[in-house]
Amino acid sequence: MSQKRTYKTYTDEFKKEAVALVTDQGYSVAEAAESLGVRTNLIYKWKEKFEAQANGSALSQDERAELKQLRAENK
């Protein structure tokens, strides 16, 4: 019997702190990933996401929730 794969989830605060290690404190992505015990590709993805939100090209969590609610109402 196969087991369902579980994924570890990280809080937004943890993600912001991980990205801040790279952007503000001068750590390399590999160093930050190793010190936090996460994979380097996660930090790259988080960094990309936060930069997109800062530029206004990505939706924030609140905007995403509002859009979901409006779509449900329209349906």
PDB file of N, CA and C in Angstrom:
ATOM      1  N   MET A   1       0.845  -1.172   0.000  1.00  0.00           N
ATOM      2  CA  MET A   1       0.000   0.000   0.000  1.00  0.00           C
ATOM      3  C   MET A   1       0.894   1.241   0.000  1.00  0.00           C
ATOM      4  N   SER A   2       0.568   2.201  -0.826  1.00  0.00           N
ATOM      5  CA  SER A   2       1.396   3.405  -0.905  1.00  0.00           C
ATOM      6  C   SER A   2       0.900   4.462   0.075  1.00  0.00           C
ATOM      7  N   GLN A   3       1.859   5.185   0.622  1.00  0.00           N
ATOM      8  CA  GLN A   3       1.512   6.247   1.548  1.00  0.00           C
ATOM      9  C   GLN A   3       1.461   7.565   0.790  1.00  0.00           C
ATOM     10  N   LYS A   4       0.641   8.453   1.260  1.00  0.00           N
ATOM     11  CA  LYS A   4       0.528   9.761   0.649  1.00  0.00           C
ATOM     12  C   LYS A   4       1.739  10.597   1.057  1.00  0.00           C
ATOM     13  N   ARG A   5       2.312  11.279   0.104  1.00  0.00           N
ATOM     14  CA  ARG A   5       3.503  12.082   0.368  1.00  0.00           C
ATOM     15  C   ARG A   5       3.113  13.348   1.127  1.00  0.00           C
ATOM     16  N   THR A   6       3.883  13.673   2.149  1.00  0.00           N
ATOM     17  CA  THR A   6       3.622  14.879   2.909  1.00  0.00           C
ATOM     18  C   THR A   6       4.721  15.890   2.624  1.00  0.00           C
ATOM     19  N   TYR A   7       4.344  17.133   2.552  1.00  0.00           N
ATOM     20  CA  TYR A   7       5.274  18.211   2.294  1.00  0.00           C
ATOM     21  C   TYR A   7       5.353  19.120   3.506  1.00  0.00           C
ATOM     22  N   LYS A   8       6.542  19.592   3.775  1.00  0.00           N
ATOM     23  CA  LYS A   8       6.730  20.512   4.885  1.00  0.00           C
ATOM     24  C   LYS A   8       6.308  21.906   4.423  1.00  0.00           C
ATOM     25  N   THR A   9       5.576  22.598   5.271  1.00  0.00           N
ATOM     26  CA  THR A   9       5.152  23.949   4.929  1.00  0.00           C
ATOM     27  C   THR A   9       5.913  24.948   5.793  1.00  0.00           C
ATOM     28  N   TYR A  10       6.143  26.107   5.237  1.00  0.00           N
ATOM     29  CA  TYR A  10       6.883  27.153   5.928  1.00  0.00           C
ATOM     30  C   TYR A  10       6.016  28.404   6.007  1.00  0.00           C
ATOM     31  N   THR A  11       6.117  29.118   7.104  1.00  0.00           N
ATOM     32  CA  THR A  11       5.334  30.338   7.273  1.00  0.00           C
ATOM     33  C   THR A  11       5.909  31.440   6.386  1.00  0.00           C
ATOM     34  N   ASP A  12       5.084  32.451   6.112  1.00  0.00           N
ATOM     35  CA  ASP A  12       5.553  33.591   5.330  1.00  0.00           C
ATOM     36  C   ASP A  12       6.687  34.309   6.046  1.00  0.00           C
ATOM     37  N   GLU A  13       6.627  34.350   7.365  1.00  0.00           N
ATOM     38  CA  GLU A  13       7.676  35.002   8.143  1.00  0.00           C
ATOM     39  C   GLU A  13       9.011  34.276   7.957  1.00  0.00           C
ATOM     40  N   PHE A  14       8.976  32.953   7.986  1.00  0.00           N
ATOM     41  CA  PHE A  14      10.194  32.161   7.775  1.00  0.00           C
ATOM     42  C   PHE A  14      10.759  32.427   6.385  1.00  0.00           C
ATOM     43  N   LYS A  15       9.875  32.463   5.387  1.00  0.00           N
ATOM     44  CA  LYS A  15      10.312  32.703   4.008  1.00  0.00           C
ATOM     45  C   LYS A  15      10.936  34.089   3.865  1.00  0.00           C
ATOM     46  N   LYS A  16      10.316  35.087   4.487  1.00  0.00           N
ATOM     47  CA  LYS A  16      10.854  36.448   4.423  1.00  0.00           C
ATOM     48  C   LYS A  16      12.223  36.519   5.083  1.00  0.00           C
ATOM     49  N   GLU A  17      12.388  35.853   6.203  1.00  0.00           N
ATOM     50  CA  GLU A  17      13.678  35.853   6.890  1.00  0.00           C
ATOM     51  C   GLU A  17      14.740  35.126   6.070  1.00  0.00           C
ATOM     52  N   ALA A  18      14.357  34.052   5.399  1.00  0.00           N
ATOM     53  CA  ALA A  18      15.298  33.323   4.553  1.00  0.00           C
ATOM     54  C   ALA A  18      15.762  34.197   3.390  1.00  0.00           C
ATOM     55  N   VAL A  19      14.822  34.897   2.775  1.00  0.00           N
ATOM     56  CA  VAL A  19      15.166  35.796   1.669  1.00  0.00           C
ATOM     57  C   VAL A  19      16.005  36.961   2.167  1.00  0.00           C
ATOM     58  N   ALA A  20      15.706  37.455   3.363  1.00  0.00           N
ATOM     59  CA  ALA A  20      16.467  38.571   3.933  1.00  0.00           C
ATOM     60  C   ALA A  20      17.916  38.175   4.189  1.00  0.00           C
ATOM     61  N   LEU A  21      18.177  36.923   4.531  1.00  0.00           N
ATOM     62  CA  LEU A  21      19.553  36.476   4.703  1.00  0.00           C
ATOM     63  C   LEU A  21      20.355  36.699   3.423  1.00  0.00           C
ATOM     64  N   VAL A  22      19.723  36.468   2.300  1.00  0.00           N
ATOM     65  CA  VAL A  22      20.401  36.598   1.007  1.00  0.00           C
ATOM     66  C   VAL A  22      20.452  38.051   0.568  1.00  0.00           C
ATOM     67  N   THR A  23      19.326  38.742   0.637  1.00  0.00           N
ATOM     68  CA  THR A  23      19.261  40.095   0.082  1.00  0.00           C
ATOM     69  C   THR A  23      19.850  41.154   1.001  1.00  0.00           C
ATOM     70  N   ASP A  24      19.643  41.022   2.302  1.00  0.00           N
ATOM     71  CA  ASP A  24      20.069  42.069   3.231  1.00  0.00           C
ATOM     72  C   ASP A  24      21.398  41.774   3.913  1.00  0.00           C
ATOM     73  N   GLN A  25      21.646  40.510   4.214  1.00  0.00           N
ATOM     74  CA  GLN A  25      22.813  40.178   5.018  1.00  0.00           C
ATOM     75  C   GLN A  25      23.983  39.619   4.225  1.00  0.00           C
ATOM     76  N   GLY A  26      23.818  39.474   2.914  1.00  0.00           N
ATOM     77  CA  GLY A  26      24.934  39.088   2.067  1.00  0.00           C
ATOM     78  C   GLY A  26      25.281  37.605   2.034  1.00  0.00           C
ATOM     79  N   TYR A  27      24.417  36.756   2.554  1.00  0.00           N
ATOM     80  CA  TYR A  27      24.651  35.318   2.466  1.00  0.00           C
ATOM     81  C   TYR A  27      24.441  34.874   1.022  1.00  0.00           C
ATOM     82  N   SER A  28      25.141  33.833   0.613  1.00  0.00           N
ATOM     83  CA  SER A  28      24.811  33.228  -0.676  1.00  0.00           C
ATOM     84  C   SER A  28      23.563  32.376  -0.464  1.00  0.00           C
ATOM     85  N   VAL A  29      22.897  32.042  -1.538  1.00  0.00           N
ATOM     86  CA  VAL A  29      21.687  31.221  -1.417  1.00  0.00           C
ATOM     87  C   VAL A  29      22.045  29.866  -0.828  1.00  0.00           C
ATOM     88  N   ALA A  30      23.172  29.314  -1.241  1.00  0.00           N
ATOM     89  CA  ALA A  30      23.587  28.007  -0.723  1.00  0.00           C
ATOM     90  C   ALA A  30      23.863  28.066   0.778  1.00  0.00           C
ATOM     91  N   GLU A  31      24.524  29.131   1.232  1.00  0.00           N
ATOM     92  CA  GLU A  31      24.814  29.271   2.662  1.00  0.00           C
ATOM     93  C   GLU A  31      23.534  29.420   3.469  1.00  0.00           C
ATOM     94  N   ALA A  32      22.614  30.256   2.979  1.00  0.00           N
ATOM     95  CA  ALA A  32      21.346  30.460   3.683  1.00  0.00           C
ATOM     96  C   ALA A  32      20.546  29.164   3.735  1.00  0.00           C
ATOM     97  N   ALA A  33      20.494  28.451   2.628  1.00  0.00           N
ATOM     98  CA  ALA A  33      19.742  27.195   2.576  1.00  0.00           C
ATOM     99  C   ALA A  33      20.320  26.174   3.543  1.00  0.00           C
ATOM    100  N   GLU A  34      21.635  26.074   3.582  1.00  0.00           N
ATOM    101  CA  GLU A  34      22.261  25.103   4.474  1.00  0.00           C
ATOM    102  C   GLU A  34      22.018  25.458   5.939  1.00  0.00           C
ATOM    103  N   SER A  35      22.116  26.745   6.272  1.00  0.00           N
ATOM    104  CA  SER A  35      21.931  27.140   7.670  1.00  0.00           C
ATOM    105  C   SER A  35      20.485  26.968   8.133  1.00  0.00           C
ATOM    106  N   LEU A  36      19.536  27.063   7.196  1.00  0.00           N
ATOM    107  CA  LEU A  36      18.122  26.923   7.549  1.00  0.00           C
ATOM    108  C   LEU A  36      17.600  25.498   7.353  1.00  0.00           C
ATOM    109  N   GLY A  37      18.372  24.666   6.681  1.00  0.00           N
ATOM    110  CA  GLY A  37      17.940  23.287   6.464  1.00  0.00           C
ATOM    111  C   GLY A  37      16.882  23.150   5.387  1.00  0.00           C
ATOM    112  N   VAL A  38      16.951  24.019   4.370  1.00  0.00           N
ATOM    113  CA  VAL A  38      16.019  23.929   3.241  1.00  0.00           C
ATOM    114  C   VAL A  38      16.828  23.793   1.955  1.00  0.00           C
ATOM    115  N   ARG A  39      16.152  23.470   0.874  1.00  0.00           N
ATOM    116  CA  ARG A  39      16.824  23.337  -0.415  1.00  0.00           C
ATOM    117  C   ARG A  39      17.002  24.709  -1.056  1.00  0.00           C
ATOM    118  N   THR A  40      18.046  24.844  -1.850  1.00  0.00           N
ATOM    119  CA  THR A  40      18.350  26.135  -2.474  1.00  0.00           C
ATOM    120  C   THR A  40      17.238  26.592  -3.409  1.00  0.00           C
ATOM    121  N   ASN A  41      16.606  25.663  -4.114  1.00  0.00           N
ATOM    122  CA  ASN A  41      15.560  26.061  -5.049  1.00  0.00           C
ATOM    123  C   ASN A  41      14.376  26.729  -4.347  1.00  0.00           C
ATOM    124  N   LEU A  42      14.116  26.363  -3.094  1.00  0.00           N
ATOM    125  CA  LEU A  42      13.041  27.014  -2.342  1.00  0.00           C
ATOM    126  C   LEU A  42      13.354  28.488  -2.109  1.00  0.00           C
ATOM    127  N   ILE A  43      14.584  28.780  -1.727  1.00  0.00           N
ATOM    128  CA  ILE A  43      14.950  30.175  -1.475  1.00  0.00           C
ATOM    129  C   ILE A  43      14.880  30.980  -2.765  1.00  0.00           C
ATOM    130  N   TYR A  44      15.320  30.400  -3.875  1.00  0.00           N
ATOM    131  CA  TYR A  44      15.206  31.091  -5.156  1.00  0.00           C
ATOM    132  C   TYR A  44      13.748  31.405  -5.490  1.00  0.00           C
ATOM    133  N   LYS A  45      12.861  30.434  -5.264  1.00  0.00           N
ATOM    134  CA  LYS A  45      11.432  30.638  -5.546  1.00  0.00           C
ATOM    135  C   LYS A  45      10.841  31.707  -4.638  1.00  0.00           C
ATOM    136  N   TRP A  46      11.172  31.657  -3.344  1.00  0.00           N
ATOM    137  CA  TRP A  46      10.647  32.637  -2.398  1.00  0.00           C
ATOM    138  C   TRP A  46      11.141  34.034  -2.760  1.00  0.00           C
ATOM    139  N   LYS A  47      12.412  34.132  -3.117  1.00  0.00           N
ATOM    140  CA  LYS A  47      13.008  35.422  -3.477  1.00  0.00           C
ATOM    141  C   LYS A  47      12.298  35.999  -4.705  1.00  0.00           C
ATOM    142  N   GLU A  48      12.081  35.161  -5.684  1.00  0.00           N
ATOM    143  CA  GLU A  48      11.388  35.578  -6.909  1.00  0.00           C
ATOM    144  C   GLU A  48       9.968  36.055  -6.597  1.00  0.00           C
ATOM    145  N   LYS A  49       9.283  35.341  -5.735  1.00  0.00           N
ATOM    146  CA  LYS A  49       7.913  35.685  -5.364  1.00  0.00           C
ATOM    147  C   LYS A  49       7.856  37.038  -4.654  1.00  0.00           C
ATOM    148  N   PHE A  50       8.742  37.249  -3.677  1.00  0.00           N
ATOM    149  CA  PHE A  50       8.730  38.507  -2.935  1.00  0.00           C
ATOM    150  C   PHE A  50       9.131  39.681  -3.808  1.00  0.00           C
ATOM    151  N   GLU A  51      10.057  39.465  -4.744  1.00  0.00           N
ATOM    152  CA  GLU A  51      10.437  40.535  -5.664  1.00  0.00           C
ATOM    153  C   GLU A  51       9.278  40.888  -6.592  1.00  0.00           C
ATOM    154  N   ALA A  52       8.553  39.880  -7.052  1.00  0.00           N
ATOM    155  CA  ALA A  52       7.403  40.126  -7.925  1.00  0.00           C
ATOM    156  C   ALA A  52       6.310  40.886  -7.182  1.00  0.00           C
ATOM    157  N   GLN A  53       6.091  40.549  -5.917  1.00  0.00           N
ATOM    158  CA  GLN A  53       5.090  41.268  -5.128  1.00  0.00           C
ATOM    159  C   GLN A  53       5.512  42.708  -4.894  1.00  0.00           C
ATOM    160  N   ALA A  54       6.807  42.926  -4.679  1.00  0.00           N
ATOM    161  CA  ALA A  54       7.314  44.284  -4.448  1.00  0.00           C
ATOM    162  C   ALA A  54       7.174  45.136  -5.710  1.00  0.00           C
ATOM    163  N   ASN A  55       7.327  44.517  -6.862  1.00  0.00           N
ATOM    164  CA  ASN A  55       7.188  45.237  -8.128  1.00  0.00           C
ATOM    165  C   ASN A  55       5.731  45.423  -8.530  1.00  0.00           C
ATOM    166  N   GLY A  56       4.839  44.737  -7.854  1.00  0.00           N
ATOM    167  CA  GLY A  56       3.415  44.847  -8.156  1.00  0.00           C
ATOM    168  C   GLY A  56       2.952  43.924  -9.260  1.00  0.00           C
ATOM    169  N   SER A  57       3.810  43.017  -9.712  1.00  0.00           N
ATOM    170  CA  SER A  57       3.422  42.123 -10.796  1.00  0.00           C
ATOM    171  C   SER A  57       2.793  40.820 -10.305  1.00  0.00           C
ATOM    172  N   ALA A  58       2.773  40.609  -9.001  1.00  0.00           N
ATOM    173  CA  ALA A  58       2.160  39.408  -8.432  1.00  0.00           C
ATOM    174  C   ALA A  58       1.111  39.830  -7.399  1.00  0.00           C
ATOM    175  N   LEU A  59       0.130  38.971  -7.204  1.00  0.00           N
ATOM    176  CA  LEU A  59      -0.925  39.253  -6.235  1.00  0.00           C
ATOM    177  C   LEU A  59      -0.475  38.910  -4.827  1.00  0.00           C
ATOM    178  N   SER A  60      -0.896  39.720  -3.872  1.00  0.00           N
ATOM    179  CA  SER A  60      -0.625  39.412  -2.470  1.00  0.00           C
ATOM    180  C   SER A  60      -1.631  38.365  -2.001  1.00  0.00           C
ATOM    181  N   GLN A  61      -1.422  37.850  -0.802  1.00  0.00           N
ATOM    182  CA  GLN A  61      -2.334  36.847  -0.240  1.00  0.00           C
ATOM    183  C   GLN A  61      -3.746  37.412  -0.113  1.00  0.00           C
ATOM    184  N   ASP A  62      -3.876  38.661   0.339  1.00  0.00           N
ATOM    185  CA  ASP A  62      -5.191  39.283   0.498  1.00  0.00           C
ATOM    186  C   ASP A  62      -5.879  39.445  -0.851  1.00  0.00           C
ATOM    187  N   GLU A  63      -5.138  39.889  -1.845  1.00  0.00           N
ATOM    188  CA  GLU A  63      -5.705  40.064  -3.181  1.00  0.00           C
ATOM    189  C   GLU A  63      -6.135  38.721  -3.764  1.00  0.00           C
ATOM    190  N   ARG A  64      -5.333  37.706  -3.529  1.00  0.00           N
ATOM    191  CA  ARG A  64      -5.652  36.374  -4.026  1.00  0.00           C
ATOM    192  C   ARG A  64      -6.946  35.847  -3.385  1.00  0.00           C
ATOM    193  N   ALA A  65      -7.098  36.064  -2.064  1.00  0.00           N
ATOM    194  CA  ALA A  65      -8.298  35.617  -1.357  1.00  0.00           C
ATOM    195  C   ALA A  65      -9.529  36.377  -1.847  1.00  0.00           C
ATOM    196  N   GLU A  66      -9.369  37.680  -2.064  1.00  0.00           N
ATOM    197  CA  GLU A  66     -10.488  38.481  -2.555  1.00  0.00           C
ATOM    198  C   GLU A  66     -10.899  38.045  -3.960  1.00  0.00           C
ATOM    199  N   LEU A  67      -9.936  37.777  -4.806  1.00  0.00           N
ATOM    200  CA  LEU A  67     -10.230  37.315  -6.156  1.00  0.00           C
ATOM    201  C   LEU A  67     -10.974  35.982  -6.133  1.00  0.00           C
ATOM    202  N   LYS A  68     -10.545  35.089  -5.257  1.00  0.00           N
ATOM    203  CA  LYS A  68     -11.207  33.784  -5.125  1.00  0.00           C
ATOM    204  C   LYS A  68     -12.657  33.960  -4.680  1.00  0.00           C
ATOM    205  N   GLN A  69     -12.871  34.866  -3.716  1.00  0.00           N
ATOM    206  CA  GLN A  69     -14.219  35.117  -3.224  1.00  0.00           C
ATOM    207  C   GLN A  69     -15.095  35.716  -4.326  1.00  0.00           C
ATOM    208  N   LEU A  70     -14.571  36.670  -5.072  1.00  0.00           N
ATOM    209  CA  LEU A  70     -15.343  37.291  -6.147  1.00  0.00           C
ATOM    210  C   LEU A  70     -15.686  36.297  -7.250  1.00  0.00           C
ATOM    211  N   ARG A  71     -14.760  35.407  -7.556  1.00  0.00           N
ATOM    212  CA  ARG A  71     -15.041  34.399  -8.573  1.00  0.00           C
ATOM    213  C   ARG A  71     -16.150  33.459  -8.101  1.00  0.00           C
ATOM    214  N   ALA A  72     -16.127  33.112  -6.828  1.00  0.00           N
ATOM    215  CA  ALA A  72     -17.166  32.243  -6.270  1.00  0.00           C
ATOM    216  C   ALA A  72     -18.530  32.931  -6.322  1.00  0.00           C
ATOM    217  N   GLU A  73     -18.554  34.235  -6.015  1.00  0.00           N
ATOM    218  CA  GLU A  73     -19.808  34.988  -6.055  1.00  0.00           C
ATOM    219  C   GLU A  73     -20.354  35.083  -7.482  1.00  0.00           C
ATOM    220  N   ASN A  74     -19.460  35.277  -8.436  1.00  0.00           N
ATOM    221  CA  ASN A  74     -19.887  35.363  -9.820  1.00  0.00           C
ATOM    222  C   ASN A  74     -20.417  34.035 -10.348  1.00  0.00           C
ATOM    223  N   LYS A  75     -19.873  32.971  -9.849  1.00  0.00           N
ATOM    224  CA  LYS A  75     -20.301  31.646 -10.285  1.00  0.00           C
ATOM    225  C   LYS A  75     -21.726  31.395  -9.863  1.00  0.00           C
TER     226      LYS A  75
END
